[in-house]
Amino acid sequence: MINGRAKGHAFERDIIKIFQDEFGDCAAHLKRVLDQYQEKGRADIEFNNLMVECKRYASGSWHRPEWWKQCCDSAKGKHVPVLIYKYDRQPIRFVFRLSDLGWHPQDDECTATVDMPTGIMLMRELLEFK
């Protein structure tokens, strides 16, 4: 039996590796936010202005509303929430607010779900360097 928490941690590490490959030196500092279990409201990965929540589950077809709420809560209205999820034998998906993409007035409920190449491209557009 696979430990669900270990599977989630491995997915977070995989996403960080993808970010480091895609974004190069600006992502070299990334690591999992280990305080997320002690401090409520922390994202799995904090990448400058992007607050990233990662979810990895065995079965399903769409992101769960509570995942998106958790993601928006971690952004605290000051950062850009990004939800990344994957189910077994399905591709990785990214979720963004339409308002962050400039397509809709501010509303956490209006989202765009995209594949990984499109998600990386959108992150490049949204990422602010400190």
CSV table of C-alpha atoms in Angstrom, one decimal:
chain,number,residue,atom,x,y,z
A,1,MET,CA,0.0,0.0,0.0
A,2,ILE,CA,1.3,3.4,-0.9
A,3,ASN,CA,1.4,6.1,1.7
A,4,GLY,CA,-0.7,9.0,0.5
A,5,ARG,CA,1.4,11.7,2.3
A,6,ALA,CA,4.6,10.3,0.8
A,7,LYS,CA,3.0,10.2,-2.6
A,8,GLY,CA,2.1,13.9,-2.2
A,9,HIS,CA,5.6,14.9,-1.0
A,10,ALA,CA,7.1,13.1,-4.0
A,11,PHE,CA,4.8,15.0,-6.3
A,12,GLU,CA,5.8,18.3,-4.7
A,13,ARG,CA,9.5,17.4,-5.3
A,14,ASP,CA,8.8,16.4,-8.9
A,15,ILE,CA,7.1,19.8,-9.5
A,16,ILE,CA,10.0,21.6,-8.0
A,17,LYS,CA,12.4,19.7,-10.3
A,18,ILE,CA,10.2,20.6,-13.3
A,19,PHE,CA,10.3,24.3,-12.2
A,20,GLN,CA,14.0,24.2,-11.8
A,21,ASP,CA,14.4,22.7,-15.3
A,22,GLU,CA,12.0,25.2,-16.9
A,23,PHE,CA,12.9,28.4,-15.0
A,24,GLY,CA,16.6,27.8,-14.5
A,25,ASP,CA,18.5,29.9,-11.9
A,26,CYS,CA,15.5,31.8,-10.7
A,27,ALA,CA,14.0,28.5,-9.4
A,28,ALA,CA,17.2,27.1,-8.0
A,29,HIS,CA,16.2,28.2,-4.4
A,30,LEU,CA,12.9,26.4,-4.5
A,31,LYS,CA,12.0,23.7,-1.9
A,32,ARG,CA,8.9,22.3,-0.3
A,33,VAL,CA,7.5,24.6,2.4
A,34,LEU,CA,7.9,22.3,5.4
A,35,ASP,CA,6.1,24.7,7.7
A,36,GLN,CA,2.8,24.1,5.9
A,37,TYR,CA,1.9,21.4,8.5
A,38,GLN,CA,2.6,23.6,11.5
A,39,GLU,CA,1.4,26.9,10.1
A,40,LYS,CA,-2.0,27.0,8.6
A,41,GLY,CA,-2.5,28.8,5.3
A,42,ARG,CA,1.0,28.1,3.8
A,43,ALA,CA,1.3,26.9,0.2
A,44,ASP,CA,3.2,23.8,-0.8
A,45,ILE,CA,5.7,25.8,-2.9
A,46,GLU,CA,6.2,29.6,-2.7
A,47,PHE,CA,7.7,30.8,-5.9
A,48,ASN,CA,8.1,34.6,-5.7
A,49,ASN,CA,4.6,35.9,-6.2
A,50,LEU,CA,3.1,32.5,-7.0
A,51,MET,CA,1.6,30.3,-4.3
A,52,VAL,CA,1.5,26.8,-5.6
A,53,GLU,CA,-0.6,23.9,-4.1
A,54,CYS,CA,0.2,20.4,-5.4
A,55,LYS,CA,-2.3,17.5,-5.2
A,56,ARG,CA,-1.6,14.0,-6.3
A,57,TYR,CA,-4.4,11.4,-6.0
A,58,ALA,CA,-5.1,7.9,-7.4
A,59,SER,CA,-8.5,8.6,-9.0
A,60,GLY,CA,-10.6,11.4,-10.3
A,61,SER,CA,-11.0,13.6,-13.3
A,62,TRP,CA,-11.2,17.2,-12.1
A,63,HIS,CA,-9.8,19.2,-9.3
A,64,ARG,CA,-11.8,19.3,-6.1
A,65,PRO,CA,-13.3,22.7,-4.9
A,66,GLU,CA,-11.6,22.4,-1.5
A,67,TRP,CA,-8.2,22.2,-3.2
A,68,TRP,CA,-8.9,25.5,-5.1
A,69,LYS,CA,-10.2,27.1,-1.9
A,70,GLN,CA,-7.0,26.1,0.0
A,71,CYS,CA,-4.9,27.4,-2.9
A,72,CYS,CA,-6.7,30.8,-2.9
A,73,ASP,CA,-6.5,31.0,0.9
A,74,SER,CA,-2.7,30.5,0.8
A,75,ALA,CA,-2.4,33.3,-1.7
A,76,LYS,CA,-4.2,35.6,0.8
A,77,GLY,CA,-5.3,38.0,-1.9
A,78,LYS,CA,-1.7,39.3,-2.3
A,79,HIS,CA,-0.2,36.5,-4.5
A,80,VAL,CA,-1.2,34.5,-7.5
A,81,PRO,CA,-2.7,31.1,-6.6
A,82,VAL,CA,-1.7,28.1,-8.8
A,83,LEU,CA,-3.1,24.7,-8.3
A,84,ILE,CA,-1.3,21.7,-9.8
A,85,TYR,CA,-2.8,18.3,-9.7
A,86,LYS,CA,-2.5,14.8,-11.1
A,87,TYR,CA,-4.4,11.6,-10.9
A,88,ASP,CA,-2.9,8.2,-11.7
A,89,ARG,CA,-2.5,7.6,-15.5
A,90,GLN,CA,-3.6,11.2,-16.3
A,91,PRO,CA,-1.6,14.2,-17.3
A,92,ILE,CA,-0.6,17.0,-14.9
A,93,ARG,CA,-3.1,19.9,-14.9
A,94,PHE,CA,-2.6,23.5,-13.8
A,95,VAL,CA,-5.4,25.8,-12.5
A,96,PHE,CA,-5.3,29.6,-12.6
A,97,ARG,CA,-7.8,32.4,-11.9
A,98,LEU,CA,-9.1,34.0,-15.0
A,99,SER,CA,-8.6,37.4,-13.4
A,100,ASP,CA,-4.9,36.7,-13.1
A,101,LEU,CA,-4.8,36.0,-16.8
A,102,GLY,CA,-6.6,39.3,-17.6
A,103,TRP,CA,-9.7,37.6,-18.9
A,104,HIS,CA,-12.2,38.3,-16.2
A,105,PRO,CA,-13.0,40.6,-13.2
A,106,GLN,CA,-11.6,39.5,-9.9
A,107,ASP,CA,-13.4,36.2,-8.9
A,108,ASP,CA,-11.8,33.2,-7.3
A,109,GLU,CA,-14.5,30.9,-8.7
A,110,CYS,CA,-13.7,31.6,-12.4
A,111,THR,CA,-10.8,29.5,-13.4
A,112,ALA,CA,-8.9,28.1,-16.3
A,113,THR,CA,-7.5,24.5,-16.2
A,114,VAL,CA,-4.7,23.8,-18.6
A,115,ASP,CA,-2.1,21.2,-19.5
A,116,MET,CA,1.5,21.4,-18.2
A,117,PRO,CA,3.2,23.2,-21.1
A,118,THR,CA,0.5,25.9,-21.1
A,119,GLY,CA,0.7,26.1,-17.3
A,120,ILE,CA,4.4,26.7,-17.5
A,121,MET,CA,3.9,29.3,-20.2
A,122,LEU,CA,1.3,31.1,-18.1
A,123,MET,CA,3.6,31.0,-15.0
A,124,ARG,CA,6.3,32.7,-17.0
A,125,GLU,CA,3.9,35.5,-17.8
A,126,LEU,CA,2.7,35.8,-14.2
A,127,LEU,CA,6.0,35.4,-12.3
A,128,GLU,CA,7.4,38.5,-10.8
A,129,PHE,CA,11.0,38.7,-9.8
A,130,LYS,CA,12.1,40.1,-6.5
